Every structure is written in C-alpha cells, then in structure tokens.
C-alpha cells in the first residue's frame, strides 16, 4: 500500500473537552502511534476523523484568510 501521509496540520493542541487534537482531530493515542500503524489502521483513523468532524458539524476545509478578504472585497 502507498505511504499514507499524516493528517497533521501543525496545530498540535488537545481540546480538553473532546480529547481530540484541534488541528487534525486525532486522539493522543492516534497521534503517538501513527508511525507504527499499518496502512489499514491509518485509513481507519482517517475515516474516524471524518466521522468526528461530521458529528461536530465541522467541515475539514477551513475558510482561508484570502477567501475571507475576497468576501469583504479586498481583492478585485
């Protein structure tokens, strides 16, 4: 199986209420064990992340600052 990249986005902070990372939505255990997981396990974690985001009413893709500025009319 091809290398499955980590979902880490460099925002490593655990939400004390949900116990998920604010950046990648993984648990501490999933973060710590990612490099040892098989491809199948990694895909299962990625599916779990999608479900967590859906359950929370969140979309993985955030609105970028550029998109916010475009909405405000800063860019032609």
PDB file of C-alpha atoms in Angstrom:
ATOM      1  CA  UNK A   1       0.000   0.000   0.000  1.00  0.00           C
ATOM      2  CA  UNK A   2       1.247   3.517  -0.747  1.00  0.00           C
ATOM      3  CA  UNK A   3       2.532   5.719   2.021  1.00  0.00           C
ATOM      4  CA  UNK A   4      -0.430   7.376   3.752  1.00  0.00           C
ATOM      5  CA  UNK A   5       0.518  10.865   4.943  1.00  0.00           C
ATOM      6  CA  UNK A   6      -0.252  12.040   8.437  1.00  0.00           C
ATOM      7  CA  UNK A   7      -3.304  14.293   8.769  1.00  0.00           C
ATOM      8  CA  UNK A   8      -1.238  16.610  10.994  1.00  0.00           C
ATOM      9  CA  UNK A   9      -1.568  20.286  10.056  1.00  0.00           C
ATOM     10  CA  UNK A  10       0.897  21.626  12.627  1.00  0.00           C
ATOM     11  CA  UNK A  11      -1.735  22.817  15.107  1.00  0.00           C
ATOM     12  CA  UNK A  12      -0.978  20.398  17.913  1.00  0.00           C
ATOM     13  CA  UNK A  13      -3.287  21.199  20.797  1.00  0.00           C
ATOM     14  CA  UNK A  14      -5.661  18.792  22.505  1.00  0.00           C
ATOM     15  CA  UNK A  15      -9.181  20.015  23.244  1.00  0.00           C
ATOM     16  CA  UNK A  16      -9.751  19.271  26.937  1.00  0.00           C
ATOM     17  CA  UNK A  17     -13.438  18.566  26.361  1.00  0.00           C
ATOM     18  CA  UNK A  18     -13.331  16.305  23.282  1.00  0.00           C
ATOM     19  CA  UNK A  19      -9.784  14.959  23.779  1.00  0.00           C
ATOM     20  CA  UNK A  20      -9.132  15.442  20.045  1.00  0.00           C
ATOM     21  CA  UNK A  21      -6.325  17.489  18.518  1.00  0.00           C
ATOM     22  CA  UNK A  22      -7.647  20.856  17.336  1.00  0.00           C
ATOM     23  CA  UNK A  23      -5.641  20.580  14.116  1.00  0.00           C
ATOM     24  CA  UNK A  24      -6.031  17.009  12.924  1.00  0.00           C
ATOM     25  CA  UNK A  25      -8.892  15.617  15.029  1.00  0.00           C
ATOM     26  CA  UNK A  26      -6.871  12.625  16.227  1.00  0.00           C
ATOM     27  CA  UNK A  27      -6.645  11.373  19.801  1.00  0.00           C
ATOM     28  CA  UNK A  28      -3.321  11.477  21.627  1.00  0.00           C
ATOM     29  CA  UNK A  29      -3.039   7.724  21.148  1.00  0.00           C
ATOM     30  CA  UNK A  30      -3.614   8.024  17.397  1.00  0.00           C
ATOM     31  CA  UNK A  31      -1.012  10.799  17.133  1.00  0.00           C
ATOM     32  CA  UNK A  32       1.532   8.834  19.156  1.00  0.00           C
ATOM     33  CA  UNK A  33       1.026   5.576  17.264  1.00  0.00           C
ATOM     34  CA  UNK A  34       0.595   6.927  13.711  1.00  0.00           C
ATOM     35  CA  UNK A  35       4.069   5.927  12.529  1.00  0.00           C
ATOM     36  CA  UNK A  36       3.530   2.354  13.749  1.00  0.00           C
ATOM     37  CA  UNK A  37       0.057   1.893  12.266  1.00  0.00           C
ATOM     38  CA  UNK A  38      -0.423  -0.263   9.196  1.00  0.00           C
ATOM     39  CA  UNK A  39      -1.975   1.264   6.099  1.00  0.00           C
ATOM     40  CA  UNK A  40      -5.319  -0.282   7.033  1.00  0.00           C
ATOM     41  CA  UNK A  41      -5.149   1.196  10.538  1.00  0.00           C
ATOM     42  CA  UNK A  42      -4.259   4.621   9.152  1.00  0.00           C
ATOM     43  CA  UNK A  43      -7.223   4.516   6.778  1.00  0.00           C
ATOM     44  CA  UNK A  44      -9.469   3.578   9.707  1.00  0.00           C
ATOM     45  CA  UNK A  45      -8.187   6.597  11.662  1.00  0.00           C
ATOM     46  CA  UNK A  46      -8.831   8.858   8.661  1.00  0.00           C
ATOM     47  CA  UNK A  47     -12.396   7.516   8.465  1.00  0.00           C
ATOM     48  CA  UNK A  48     -12.813   8.165  12.195  1.00  0.00           C
ATOM     49  CA  UNK A  49     -11.610  11.739  11.716  1.00  0.00           C
ATOM     50  CA  UNK A  50     -14.209  12.341   9.002  1.00  0.00           C
ATOM     51  CA  UNK A  51     -16.921  10.948  11.264  1.00  0.00           C
ATOM     52  CA  UNK A  52     -15.805  13.084  14.223  1.00  0.00           C
ATOM     53  CA  UNK A  53     -15.873  16.200  12.087  1.00  0.00           C
ATOM     54  CA  UNK A  54     -19.284  15.313  10.726  1.00  0.00           C
ATOM     55  CA  UNK A  55     -20.622  14.630  14.224  1.00  0.00           C
ATOM     56  CA  UNK A  56     -19.312  18.033  15.323  1.00  0.00           C
ATOM     57  CA  UNK A  57     -20.866  19.771  12.308  1.00  0.00           C
ATOM     58  CA  UNK A  58     -17.437  20.728  11.036  1.00  0.00           C
ATOM     59  CA  UNK A  59     -16.036  20.598   7.538  1.00  0.00           C
ATOM     60  CA  UNK A  60     -12.365  19.683   7.161  1.00  0.00           C
ATOM     61  CA  UNK A  61     -11.722  22.566   4.824  1.00  0.00           C
ATOM     62  CA  UNK A  62     -11.499  25.881   6.577  1.00  0.00           C
ATOM     63  CA  UNK A  63     -12.054  29.279   5.044  1.00  0.00           C
ATOM     64  CA  UNK A  64      -8.656  30.811   4.356  1.00  0.00           C
ATOM     65  CA  UNK A  65      -7.761  34.411   5.142  1.00  0.00           C
ATOM     66  CA  UNK A  66      -7.589  35.111   1.419  1.00  0.00           C
ATOM     67  CA  UNK A  67     -11.129  33.781   0.963  1.00  0.00           C
ATOM     68  CA  UNK A  68     -12.305  35.934   3.881  1.00  0.00           C
ATOM     69  CA  UNK A  69     -10.695  39.008   2.327  1.00  0.00           C
ATOM     70  CA  UNK A  70     -12.225  38.236  -1.056  1.00  0.00           C
ATOM     71  CA  UNK A  71     -15.654  38.087   0.572  1.00  0.00           C
ATOM     72  CA  UNK A  72     -15.005  41.507   2.094  1.00  0.00           C
ATOM     73  CA  UNK A  73     -13.951  42.888  -1.286  1.00  0.00           C
ATOM     74  CA  UNK A  74     -10.232  43.376  -0.581  1.00  0.00           C
ATOM     75  CA  UNK A  75      -9.288  41.618  -3.811  1.00  0.00           C
ATOM     76  CA  UNK A  76     -10.622  42.807  -7.154  1.00  0.00           C
TER      77      UNK A  76
END
